[in-house]
PDB file of C-alpha atoms and ligand atoms in Angstrom:
ATOM      1  CA  UNK A   1       0.204 -21.251   5.534  1.00 92.00           C
ATOM      2  CA  UNK A   2       2.268 -18.184   4.743  1.00 97.00           C
ATOM      3  CA  UNK A   3       0.451 -15.020   3.725  1.00 97.00           C
ATOM      4  CA  UNK A   4       1.589 -11.657   2.238  1.00 98.00           C
ATOM      5  CA  UNK A   5      -1.289  -9.209   1.992  1.00 98.00           C
ATOM      6  CA  UNK A   6       0.502  -6.118   0.765  1.00 99.00           C
ATOM      7  CA  UNK A   7       2.706  -5.724  -2.321  1.00 98.00           C
ATOM      8  CA  UNK A   8       2.929  -3.588  -5.457  1.00 98.00           C
ATOM      9  CA  UNK A   9       3.101  -4.366  -9.193  1.00 98.00           C
ATOM     10  CA  UNK A  10       4.149  -2.025 -11.963  1.00 98.00           C
ATOM     11  CA  UNK A  11       0.545  -0.860 -12.318  1.00 98.00           C
ATOM     12  CA  UNK A  12       1.364   1.407  -9.338  1.00 98.00           C
ATOM     13  CA  UNK A  13       4.956   2.032  -8.142  1.00 98.00           C
ATOM     14  CA  UNK A  14       6.197  -1.544  -8.064  1.00 98.00           C
ATOM     15  CA  UNK A  15       8.890  -2.440 -10.574  1.00 98.00           C
ATOM     16  CA  UNK A  16       7.544  -5.771 -11.770  1.00 98.00           C
ATOM     17  CA  UNK A  17       4.651  -7.314 -13.634  1.00 97.00           C
ATOM     18  CA  UNK A  18       1.971  -9.137 -11.582  1.00 96.00           C
ATOM     19  CA  UNK A  19       3.299 -12.480 -12.938  1.00 95.00           C
ATOM     20  CA  UNK A  20       6.757 -11.785 -11.466  1.00 96.00           C
ATOM     21  CA  UNK A  21       5.166 -11.218  -8.060  1.00 97.00           C
ATOM     22  CA  UNK A  22       3.313 -14.456  -8.326  1.00 96.00           C
ATOM     23  CA  UNK A  23       6.438 -16.455  -9.295  1.00 95.00           C
ATOM     24  CA  UNK A  24       8.366 -14.827  -6.484  1.00 97.00           C
ATOM     25  CA  UNK A  25       5.619 -15.607  -3.964  1.00 97.00           C
ATOM     26  CA  UNK A  26       5.552 -19.247  -5.068  1.00 95.00           C
ATOM     27  CA  UNK A  27       9.390 -19.381  -4.790  1.00 96.00           C
ATOM     28  CA  UNK A  28       9.134 -17.998  -1.295  1.00 97.00           C
ATOM     29  CA  UNK A  29       6.516 -20.561  -0.254  1.00 97.00           C
ATOM     30  CA  UNK A  30       3.753 -17.975   0.140  1.00 97.00           C
ATOM     31  CA  UNK A  31       0.339 -19.624   0.117  1.00 95.00           C
ATOM     32  CA  UNK A  32      -1.915 -16.468  -0.037  1.00 96.00           C
ATOM     33  CA  UNK A  33      -0.969 -13.272  -1.882  1.00 97.00           C
ATOM     34  CA  UNK A  34      -2.758  -9.951  -2.194  1.00 97.00           C
ATOM     35  CA  UNK A  35      -1.422  -7.493  -4.791  1.00 98.00           C
ATOM     36  CA  UNK A  36      -2.390  -4.114  -3.305  1.00 98.00           C
ATOM     37  CA  UNK A  37      -1.508  -1.473  -5.851  1.00 98.00           C
ATOM     38  CA  UNK A  38      -1.974   2.189  -4.969  1.00 99.00           C
ATOM     39  CA  UNK A  39      -5.515   3.180  -5.936  1.00 98.00           C
ATOM     40  CA  UNK A  40      -5.849   0.720  -8.813  1.00 98.00           C
ATOM     41  CA  UNK A  41      -6.880  -2.883  -9.388  1.00 98.00           C
ATOM     42  CA  UNK A  42      -5.634  -3.611 -12.937  1.00 97.00           C
ATOM     43  CA  UNK A  43      -3.245  -6.378 -11.638  1.00 97.00           C
ATOM     44  CA  UNK A  44      -6.116  -8.397 -10.199  1.00 95.00           C
ATOM     45  CA  UNK A  45      -7.794  -9.276 -13.510  1.00 88.00           C
ATOM     46  CA  UNK A  46      -4.546 -10.165 -15.144  1.00 87.00           C
ATOM     47  CA  UNK A  47      -3.635 -12.761 -12.542  1.00 82.00           C
ATOM     48  CA  UNK A  48      -7.026 -14.180 -11.728  1.00 72.00           C
ATOM     49  CA  UNK A  49      -5.671 -17.669 -12.369  1.00 72.00           C
ATOM     50  CA  UNK A  50      -2.169 -18.387 -11.186  1.00 71.00           C
ATOM     51  CA  UNK A  51      -2.120 -21.932 -12.488  1.00 73.00           C
ATOM     52  CA  UNK A  52      -0.701 -22.968  -9.093  1.00 80.00           C
ATOM     53  CA  UNK A  53      -1.682 -23.613  -5.507  1.00 86.00           C
ATOM     54  CA  UNK A  54      -1.048 -20.000  -4.608  1.00 93.00           C
ATOM     55  CA  UNK A  55      -4.290 -18.328  -3.578  1.00 93.00           C
ATOM     56  CA  UNK A  56      -4.741 -14.823  -4.809  1.00 95.00           C
ATOM     57  CA  UNK A  57      -6.757 -12.355  -2.765  1.00 96.00           C
ATOM     58  CA  UNK A  58      -8.165  -9.187  -4.235  1.00 96.00           C
ATOM     59  CA  UNK A  59      -6.348  -6.189  -2.858  1.00 98.00           C
ATOM     60  CA  UNK A  60      -5.826  -2.411  -3.194  1.00 98.00           C
ATOM     61  CA  UNK A  61      -4.082   0.273  -1.121  1.00 99.00           C
ATOM     62  CA  UNK A  62      -6.068   3.523  -0.921  1.00 99.00           C
ATOM     63  CA  UNK A  63      -4.396   6.796   0.053  1.00 98.00           C
ATOM     64  CA  UNK A  64      -6.635   8.659   2.491  1.00 98.00           C
ATOM     65  CA  UNK A  65      -6.838  11.834   4.476  1.00 98.00           C
ATOM     66  CA  UNK A  66      -7.285  11.526   8.253  1.00 98.00           C
ATOM     67  CA  UNK A  67      -7.209  14.790  10.236  1.00 97.00           C
ATOM     68  CA  UNK A  68      -4.050  16.575   9.087  1.00 91.00           C
ATOM     69  CA  UNK A  69      -2.200  13.464   7.828  1.00 96.00           C
ATOM     70  CA  UNK A  70      -2.187  10.932   5.050  1.00 97.00           C
ATOM     71  CA  UNK A  71      -2.908   7.345   5.967  1.00 98.00           C
ATOM     72  CA  UNK A  72      -3.185   4.240   3.772  1.00 98.00           C
ATOM     73  CA  UNK A  73      -5.979   1.724   3.922  1.00 99.00           C
ATOM     74  CA  UNK A  74      -5.605  -1.693   2.355  1.00 99.00           C
ATOM     75  CA  UNK A  75      -8.783  -3.256   1.030  1.00 98.00           C
ATOM     76  CA  UNK A  76      -8.915  -7.046   0.817  1.00 98.00           C
ATOM     77  CA  UNK A  77     -11.417  -9.511  -0.606  1.00 97.00           C
ATOM     78  CA  UNK A  78     -13.679  -6.827  -2.145  1.00 98.00           C
ATOM     79  CA  UNK A  79     -15.334  -6.932  -5.531  1.00 97.00           C
ATOM     80  CA  UNK A  80     -13.211  -4.855  -7.932  1.00 97.00           C
ATOM     81  CA  UNK A  81     -16.238  -4.484 -10.235  1.00 97.00           C
ATOM     82  CA  UNK A  82     -18.323  -2.758  -7.567  1.00 98.00           C
ATOM     83  CA  UNK A  83     -19.546   0.571  -8.953  1.00 98.00           C
ATOM     84  CA  UNK A  84     -18.646   2.662  -5.864  1.00 98.00           C
ATOM     85  CA  UNK A  85     -15.207   1.120  -5.720  1.00 98.00           C
ATOM     86  CA  UNK A  86     -14.589   1.865  -9.326  1.00 98.00           C
ATOM     87  CA  UNK A  87     -15.804   5.407  -8.826  1.00 98.00           C
ATOM     88  CA  UNK A  88     -13.604   5.998  -5.778  1.00 98.00           C
ATOM     89  CA  UNK A  89     -10.514   4.622  -7.568  1.00 98.00           C
ATOM     90  CA  UNK A  90     -11.257   6.714 -10.701  1.00 98.00           C
ATOM     91  CA  UNK A  91     -11.455   9.804  -8.537  1.00 98.00           C
ATOM     92  CA  UNK A  92      -8.127   8.934  -6.827  1.00 98.00           C
ATOM     93  CA  UNK A  93      -6.587   8.471 -10.288  1.00 98.00           C
ATOM     94  CA  UNK A  94      -7.824  11.863 -11.335  1.00 98.00           C
ATOM     95  CA  UNK A  95      -6.176  13.425  -8.266  1.00 98.00           C
ATOM     96  CA  UNK A  96      -2.917  11.613  -9.021  1.00 98.00           C
ATOM     97  CA  UNK A  97      -2.928  12.900 -12.609  1.00 98.00           C
ATOM     98  CA  UNK A  98      -3.660  16.434 -11.433  1.00 97.00           C
ATOM     99  CA  UNK A  99      -0.841  16.236  -8.931  1.00 98.00           C
ATOM    100  CA  UNK A 100       1.625  15.069 -11.597  1.00 98.00           C
ATOM    101  CA  UNK A 101       0.598  17.934 -13.882  1.00 98.00           C
ATOM    102  CA  UNK A 102       1.259  20.368 -11.012  1.00 98.00           C
ATOM    103  CA  UNK A 103       4.640  18.767 -10.377  1.00 98.00           C
ATOM    104  CA  UNK A 104       5.401  18.919 -14.101  1.00 98.00           C
ATOM    105  CA  UNK A 105       4.631  22.650 -14.160  1.00 98.00           C
ATOM    106  CA  UNK A 106       7.104  23.196 -11.312  1.00 97.00           C
ATOM    107  CA  UNK A 107       9.733  21.049 -13.061  1.00 98.00           C
ATOM    108  CA  UNK A 108       9.335  22.984 -16.279  1.00 98.00           C
ATOM    109  CA  UNK A 109       9.791  26.243 -14.374  1.00 97.00           C
ATOM    110  CA  UNK A 110      13.058  24.731 -13.198  1.00 95.00           C
ATOM    111  CA  UNK A 111      13.994  23.956 -16.825  1.00 96.00           C
ATOM    112  CA  UNK A 112      13.232  20.254 -16.791  1.00 97.00           C
ATOM    113  CA  UNK A 113      10.866  19.040 -19.500  1.00 97.00           C
ATOM    114  CA  UNK A 114       9.528  15.587 -20.044  1.00 98.00           C
ATOM    115  CA  UNK A 115       7.925  14.257 -16.869  1.00 98.00           C
ATOM    116  CA  UNK A 116       4.578  13.510 -18.458  1.00 98.00           C
ATOM    117  CA  UNK A 117       6.051  11.647 -21.465  1.00 98.00           C
ATOM    118  CA  UNK A 118       8.304   9.744 -19.057  1.00 98.00           C
ATOM    119  CA  UNK A 119       5.250   8.642 -17.107  1.00 98.00           C
ATOM    120  CA  UNK A 120       3.234   7.789 -20.165  1.00 98.00           C
ATOM    121  CA  UNK A 121       5.973   5.381 -21.353  1.00 98.00           C
ATOM    122  CA  UNK A 122       5.660   3.347 -18.123  1.00 98.00           C
ATOM    123  CA  UNK A 123       3.281   0.419 -17.799  1.00 97.00           C
ATOM    124  CA  UNK A 124       1.662   2.018 -14.753  1.00 96.00           C
ATOM    125  CA  UNK A 125      -1.858   3.164 -14.125  1.00 97.00           C
ATOM    126  CA  UNK A 126      -1.235   4.993 -10.847  1.00 98.00           C
ATOM    127  CA  UNK A 127       1.267   7.828 -11.004  1.00 98.00           C
ATOM    128  CA  UNK A 128       3.098   8.215  -7.729  1.00 98.00           C
ATOM    129  CA  UNK A 129       5.897  10.263  -6.281  1.00 98.00           C
ATOM    130  CA  UNK A 130       8.205   7.254  -6.637  1.00 98.00           C
ATOM    131  CA  UNK A 131       7.952   7.635 -10.396  1.00 98.00           C
ATOM    132  CA  UNK A 132       8.931  11.320 -10.087  1.00 98.00           C
ATOM    133  CA  UNK A 133      11.858  10.224  -7.888  1.00 98.00           C
ATOM    134  CA  UNK A 134      12.995   7.821 -10.649  1.00 98.00           C
ATOM    135  CA  UNK A 135      12.609  10.555 -13.195  1.00 98.00           C
ATOM    136  CA  UNK A 136      14.785  12.912 -11.121  1.00 98.00           C
ATOM    137  CA  UNK A 137      17.509  10.235 -10.781  1.00 98.00           C
ATOM    138  CA  UNK A 138      17.194   9.296 -14.465  1.00 97.00           C
ATOM    139  CA  UNK A 139      17.752  12.926 -15.467  1.00 96.00           C
ATOM    140  CA  UNK A 140      20.677  13.329 -13.146  1.00 96.00           C
ATOM    141  CA  UNK A 141      18.866  15.901 -11.049  1.00 96.00           C
ATOM    142  CA  UNK A 142      19.188  13.704  -7.925  1.00 97.00           C
ATOM    143  CA  UNK A 143      21.726  11.127  -6.963  1.00 97.00           C
ATOM    144  CA  UNK A 144      19.212   8.752  -5.353  1.00 97.00           C
ATOM    145  CA  UNK A 145      15.509   8.205  -4.734  1.00 96.00           C
ATOM    146  CA  UNK A 146      16.037   8.953  -1.050  1.00 96.00           C
ATOM    147  CA  UNK A 147      17.591  12.303  -1.910  1.00 97.00           C
ATOM    148  CA  UNK A 148      14.748  13.030  -4.345  1.00 98.00           C
ATOM    149  CA  UNK A 149      12.221  12.545  -1.525  1.00 97.00           C
ATOM    150  CA  UNK A 150      14.285  14.536   0.938  1.00 96.00           C
ATOM    151  CA  UNK A 151      14.974  17.574  -1.255  1.00 95.00           C
ATOM    152  CA  UNK A 152      12.111  17.612  -3.686  1.00 98.00           C
ATOM    153  CA  UNK A 153       9.137  15.343  -3.051  1.00 98.00           C
ATOM    154  CA  UNK A 154       8.692  15.246   0.717  1.00 95.00           C
ATOM    155  CA  UNK A 155       6.709  17.841   2.610  1.00 91.00           C
ATOM    156  CA  UNK A 156       8.490  21.175   2.262  1.00 91.00           C
ATOM    157  CA  UNK A 157      10.400  19.955  -0.829  1.00 96.00           C
ATOM    158  CA  UNK A 158      10.590  22.107  -3.967  1.00 95.00           C
ATOM    159  CA  UNK A 159       8.266  19.855  -5.906  1.00 98.00           C
ATOM    160  CA  UNK A 160       5.913  18.973  -3.092  1.00 97.00           C
ATOM    161  CA  UNK A 161       2.274  19.019  -3.999  1.00 96.00           C
ATOM    162  CA  UNK A 162      -0.340  18.195  -1.442  1.00 92.00           C
ATOM    163  CA  UNK A 163      -2.827  15.593  -2.630  1.00 92.00           C
ATOM    164  CA  UNK A 164      -6.413  15.937  -1.642  1.00 93.00           C
ATOM    165  CA  UNK A 165      -7.065  12.241  -0.939  1.00 98.00           C
ATOM    166  CA  UNK A 166     -10.505  10.832  -0.052  1.00 98.00           C
ATOM    167  CA  UNK A 167     -11.443  10.843   3.631  1.00 98.00           C
ATOM    168  CA  UNK A 168     -10.493   7.675   5.579  1.00 98.00           C
ATOM    169  CA  UNK A 169     -14.206   6.996   6.301  1.00 98.00           C
ATOM    170  CA  UNK A 170     -15.105   6.987   2.602  1.00 98.00           C
ATOM    171  CA  UNK A 171     -12.467   4.367   1.789  1.00 98.00           C
ATOM    172  CA  UNK A 172     -13.517   2.176   4.655  1.00 99.00           C
ATOM    173  CA  UNK A 173     -17.159   2.258   3.733  1.00 98.00           C
ATOM    174  CA  UNK A 174     -16.550   1.643   0.022  1.00 99.00           C
ATOM    175  CA  UNK A 175     -14.361  -1.342   0.908  1.00 98.00           C
ATOM    176  CA  UNK A 176     -17.006  -2.737   3.288  1.00 98.00           C
ATOM    177  CA  UNK A 177     -19.892  -2.138   0.840  1.00 98.00           C
ATOM    178  CA  UNK A 178     -18.036  -3.990  -1.890  1.00 98.00           C
ATOM    179  CA  UNK A 179     -17.699  -7.056   0.348  1.00 97.00           C
ATOM    180  CA  UNK A 180     -14.187  -6.410   1.506  1.00 98.00           C
ATOM    181  CA  UNK A 181     -12.209  -6.003   4.752  1.00 98.00           C
ATOM    182  CA  UNK A 182     -10.570  -2.646   5.487  1.00 98.00           C
ATOM    183  CA  UNK A 183      -7.007  -2.863   6.884  1.00 99.00           C
ATOM    184  CA  UNK A 184      -5.118   0.086   8.351  1.00 99.00           C
ATOM    185  CA  UNK A 185      -1.729  -0.143   6.544  1.00 99.00           C
ATOM    186  CA  UNK A 186       1.643   0.138   8.313  1.00 98.00           C
ATOM    187  CA  UNK A 187       0.400   2.174  11.299  1.00 98.00           C
ATOM    188  CA  UNK A 188       3.916   2.523  12.730  1.00 98.00           C
ATOM    189  CA  UNK A 189       4.914   4.725   9.733  1.00 98.00           C
ATOM    190  CA  UNK A 190       2.597   7.640  10.485  1.00 98.00           C
ATOM    191  CA  UNK A 191       3.870  10.720  12.299  1.00 97.00           C
ATOM    192  CA  UNK A 192       1.705   9.964  15.345  1.00 98.00           C
ATOM    193  CA  UNK A 193       2.405   9.443  19.006  1.00 97.00           C
ATOM    194  CA  UNK A 194       0.844   6.603  20.984  1.00 96.00           C
ATOM    195  CA  UNK A 195      -2.326   8.543  21.973  1.00 97.00           C
ATOM    196  CA  UNK A 196      -2.920   9.835  18.445  1.00 98.00           C
ATOM    197  CA  UNK A 197      -2.383   6.399  16.930  1.00 98.00           C
ATOM    198  CA  UNK A 198      -4.949   5.020  19.304  1.00 98.00           C
ATOM    199  CA  UNK A 199      -7.396   7.751  18.307  1.00 98.00           C
ATOM    200  CA  UNK A 200      -6.767   6.777  14.622  1.00 98.00           C
ATOM    201  CA  UNK A 201      -7.396   3.125  15.397  1.00 98.00           C
ATOM    202  CA  UNK A 202     -10.636   4.025  17.301  1.00 98.00           C
ATOM    203  CA  UNK A 203     -11.896   6.235  14.516  1.00 98.00           C
ATOM    204  CA  UNK A 204     -11.006   3.622  11.912  1.00 98.00           C
ATOM    205  CA  UNK A 205     -12.791   0.879  13.881  1.00 98.00           C
ATOM    206  CA  UNK A 206     -15.842   3.035  14.594  1.00 98.00           C
ATOM    207  CA  UNK A 207     -16.298   3.561  10.886  1.00 98.00           C
ATOM    208  CA  UNK A 208     -16.089  -0.110  10.092  1.00 98.00           C
ATOM    209  CA  UNK A 209     -12.347  -0.792   9.748  1.00 98.00           C
ATOM    210  CA  UNK A 210     -11.701  -4.320  10.863  1.00 98.00           C
ATOM    211  CA  UNK A 211      -7.974  -4.987  10.768  1.00 98.00           C
ATOM    212  CA  UNK A 212      -4.566  -3.418  11.153  1.00 98.00           C
ATOM    213  CA  UNK A 213      -1.164  -4.453   9.881  1.00 98.00           C
ATOM    214  CA  UNK A 214       1.015  -5.521  12.766  1.00 98.00           C
ATOM    215  CA  UNK A 215       3.964  -6.888  10.885  1.00 98.00           C
ATOM    216  CA  UNK A 216       5.707  -5.699   7.712  1.00 98.00           C
ATOM    217  CA  UNK A 217       9.204  -5.331   6.266  1.00 97.00           C
ATOM    218  CA  UNK A 218      11.876  -3.767   8.482  1.00 95.00           C
ATOM    219  CA  UNK A 219       9.483  -3.214  11.381  1.00 97.00           C
ATOM    220  CA  UNK A 220      11.235  -2.766  14.723  1.00 97.00           C
ATOM    221  CA  UNK A 221      10.377  -5.232  17.402  1.00 97.00           C
ATOM    222  CA  UNK A 222       9.186  -2.423  19.672  1.00 97.00           C
ATOM    223  CA  UNK A 223       6.726  -1.182  17.032  1.00 98.00           C
ATOM    224  CA  UNK A 224       5.514  -4.698  16.301  1.00 98.00           C
ATOM    225  CA  UNK A 225       4.780  -5.274  19.976  1.00 97.00           C
ATOM    226  CA  UNK A 226       3.015  -1.907  20.247  1.00 98.00           C
ATOM    227  CA  UNK A 227       0.850  -2.677  17.216  1.00 98.00           C
ATOM    228  CA  UNK A 228       0.032  -6.171  18.439  1.00 98.00           C
ATOM    229  CA  UNK A 229      -1.112  -4.696  21.692  1.00 98.00           C
ATOM    230  CA  UNK A 230      -3.182  -2.073  19.870  1.00 98.00           C
ATOM    231  CA  UNK A 231      -4.715  -4.756  17.652  1.00 98.00           C
ATOM    232  CA  UNK A 232      -5.715  -6.956  20.583  1.00 98.00           C
ATOM    233  CA  UNK A 233      -6.962  -4.103  22.764  1.00 98.00           C
ATOM    234  CA  UNK A 234      -9.216  -2.774  19.999  1.00 98.00           C
ATOM    235  CA  UNK A 235     -10.279  -6.307  19.010  1.00 97.00           C
ATOM    236  CA  UNK A 236      -9.166  -5.809  15.394  1.00 98.00           C
ATOM    237  CA  UNK A 237      -7.916  -8.565  13.095  1.00 98.00           C
ATOM    238  CA  UNK A 238      -4.130  -8.674  12.556  1.00 98.00           C
ATOM    239  CA  UNK A 239      -2.886  -8.467   9.002  1.00 98.00           C
ATOM    240  CA  UNK A 240       0.623  -8.792   7.596  1.00 98.00           C
ATOM    241  CA  UNK A 241       2.383  -7.769   4.383  1.00 98.00           C
ATOM    242  CA  UNK A 242       5.823  -7.017   3.000  1.00 98.00           C
ATOM    243  CA  UNK A 243       4.945  -3.823   1.024  1.00 98.00           C
ATOM    244  CA  UNK A 244       7.256  -5.284  -1.636  1.00 98.00           C
ATOM    245  CA  UNK A 245       7.953  -2.932  -4.632  1.00 98.00           C
ATOM    246  CA  UNK A 246      11.245  -3.959  -6.159  1.00 98.00           C
ATOM    247  CA  UNK A 247      13.441  -7.078  -6.193  1.00 98.00           C
ATOM    248  CA  UNK A 248      16.548  -4.839  -6.413  1.00 97.00           C
ATOM    249  CA  UNK A 249      15.714  -3.524  -2.911  1.00 96.00           C
ATOM    250  CA  UNK A 250      16.898  -6.872  -1.524  1.00 95.00           C
ATOM    251  CA  UNK A 251      16.124  -6.032   2.096  1.00 95.00           C
ATOM    252  CA  UNK A 252      12.417  -6.410   1.258  1.00 98.00           C
ATOM    253  CA  UNK A 253      10.971  -9.581  -0.151  1.00 98.00           C
ATOM    254  CA  UNK A 254       7.570 -11.193  -0.700  1.00 98.00           C
ATOM    255  CA  UNK A 255       6.581 -13.179   2.371  1.00 98.00           C
ATOM    256  CA  UNK A 256       9.458 -11.909   4.492  1.00 98.00           C
ATOM    257  CA  UNK A 257       8.576 -10.067   7.712  1.00 98.00           C
ATOM    258  CA  UNK A 258       8.419 -11.125  11.385  1.00 97.00           C
ATOM    259  CA  UNK A 259       5.763 -13.722  12.192  1.00 96.00           C
ATOM    260  CA  UNK A 260       2.785 -12.911  14.380  1.00 96.00           C
ATOM    261  CA  UNK A 261       3.361 -13.915  17.970  1.00 96.00           C
ATOM    262  CA  UNK A 262       1.139 -16.659  19.432  1.00 97.00           C
ATOM    263  CA  UNK A 263      -1.342 -14.310  21.106  1.00 97.00           C
ATOM    264  CA  UNK A 264      -1.798 -12.068  18.058  1.00 98.00           C
ATOM    265  CA  UNK A 265      -2.351 -15.197  15.925  1.00 97.00           C
ATOM    266  CA  UNK A 266      -5.657 -15.568  17.763  1.00 97.00           C
ATOM    267  CA  UNK A 267      -6.802 -12.443  15.910  1.00 98.00           C
ATOM    268  CA  UNK A 268      -5.142 -13.252  12.584  1.00 98.00           C
ATOM    269  CA  UNK A 269      -7.028 -11.990   9.549  1.00 98.00           C
ATOM    270  CA  UNK A 270      -7.282 -15.504   8.154  1.00 97.00           C
ATOM    271  CA  UNK A 271      -9.700 -16.253  10.985  1.00 97.00           C
ATOM    272  CA  UNK A 272     -12.094 -13.590   9.684  1.00 97.00           C
ATOM    273  CA  UNK A 273     -15.442 -15.174   8.688  1.00 95.00           C
ATOM    274  CA  UNK A 274     -15.127 -13.770   5.173  1.00 92.00           C
ATOM    275  CA  UNK A 275     -11.628 -15.177   4.601  1.00 92.00           C
ATOM    276  CA  UNK A 276     -12.563 -17.624   1.920  1.00 71.00           C
ATOM    277  CA  UNK A 277      -9.621 -19.923   1.575  1.00 58.00           C
ATOM    278  CA  UNK A 278      -9.588 -23.670   1.767  1.00 49.00           C
ATOM    279  CA  UNK A 279      -5.912 -23.748   2.954  1.00 44.00           C
ATOM    280  CA  UNK A 280      -6.285 -22.537   6.541  1.00 41.00           C
TER     281      UNK A 280
HETATM  282  P1  AMP B   1       2.361   8.880  -3.528  1.00 61.91           P
HETATM  283  O1  AMP B   1       1.285   7.859  -3.253  1.00 61.91           O
HETATM  284  O2  AMP B   1       2.337   9.408  -4.905  1.00 61.91           O
HETATM  285  O3  AMP B   1       2.414   9.971  -2.527  1.00 61.91           O
HETATM  286  O4  AMP B   1       3.754   8.086  -3.465  1.00 61.91           O
HETATM  287  C1  AMP B   1       4.061   7.500  -2.286  1.00 61.91           C
HETATM  288  C2  AMP B   1       5.023   6.348  -2.591  1.00 61.91           C
HETATM  289  O5  AMP B   1       6.326   6.848  -2.656  1.00 61.91           O
HETATM  290  C3  AMP B   1       4.984   5.380  -1.435  1.00 61.91           C
HETATM  291  O6  AMP B   1       4.074   4.364  -1.613  1.00 61.91           O
HETATM  292  C4  AMP B   1       6.354   4.802  -1.384  1.00 61.91           C
HETATM  293  O7  AMP B   1       6.479   3.733  -2.286  1.00 61.91           O
HETATM  294  C5  AMP B   1       7.205   5.959  -1.967  1.00 61.91           C
HETATM  295  N1  AMP B   1       7.895   6.761  -0.919  1.00 61.91           N
HETATM  296  C6  AMP B   1       7.340   7.607  -0.028  1.00 61.91           C
HETATM  297  N2  AMP B   1       8.288   8.198   0.731  1.00 61.91           N
HETATM  298  C7  AMP B   1       9.465   7.665   0.309  1.00 61.91           C
HETATM  299  C8  AMP B   1      10.813   7.885   0.690  1.00 61.91           C
HETATM  300  N3  AMP B   1      11.175   8.729   1.646  1.00 61.91           N
HETATM  301  N4  AMP B   1      11.769   7.192   0.001  1.00 61.91           N
HETATM  302  C9  AMP B   1      11.452   6.349  -1.003  1.00 61.91           C
HETATM  303  N5  AMP B   1      10.207   6.105  -1.358  1.00 61.91           N
HETATM  304  C10 AMP B   1       9.235   6.747  -0.770  1.00 61.91           C
HETATM  305 MN1   MN B   2       4.424   2.607  -2.921  1.00 61.91          MN
HETATM  306 MN1   MN B   3       1.508   2.619   2.066  1.00 61.91          MN
HETATM  307 MN1   MN B   4       2.198  -0.140  -0.007  1.00 61.91          MN
END
């Protein structure tokens, strides 16, 4: 089996339709795929039947607040129709829309009109800073997305707007109560030292989080080993995912990231009792 439990369609900030992700996953010999859009689940309905052997797993990536930082929690195998899940995602969408309006006001003050109509013309449900980065490049305001994040959209940037995301604990309990498994996404990407990361893992687990991502695109070996150790020491399940957004970013692909080492495989998420696949 080959699993990828983290990728994005154009319903959030991915560049492609859900069907494209599925075809690419099949091409890359992936057996289990979770589309985990930012704070929305529109892709899941559309691709309920792949017409192939590829097994689709319900997924979402929820932006959360933990202490002073933003962390992402991936939900897997939950029921997207669950009332509390729908309520939580609707509230996250509202925050995303409000943040875009605030960014648009700043852009207009700089003499740049048109962000909201640019966004409305996209197929997406979740408005993200990636879309603003594309807008800035499209309008010639920035040379690249990287520069857009550096000068405008990152913390301290001219267009930065803090988002008041839901608390980590809320996301975890909504995922659990809707039958899912909560996974701490890409823990090596947070601005946390070893001690603080451990505190995050403890807090996450104490509130019902069950898994952490230990392998993803471009992860350094040192980080992967550190996360495997953290996973095993906290007795969490180990999840993996590419965080694929765009086929043009050819250094990231569906199903492509370092494999779990033998020991971490003992805690692999596909050994979770609620993993419901026949293709183990
Ligand atoms: P948001 O959820 O609206 O804050 O947008 C965050 C998204 O922007 C992430 O999921 C990434 O896809 C993208 N992103 C964040 N930081 C960067 C960066 N430095 N360069 C390129 N993309 C970024
Ligand atoms: Mn993204
Ligand atoms: Mn993320
Ligand atoms: Mn992601």
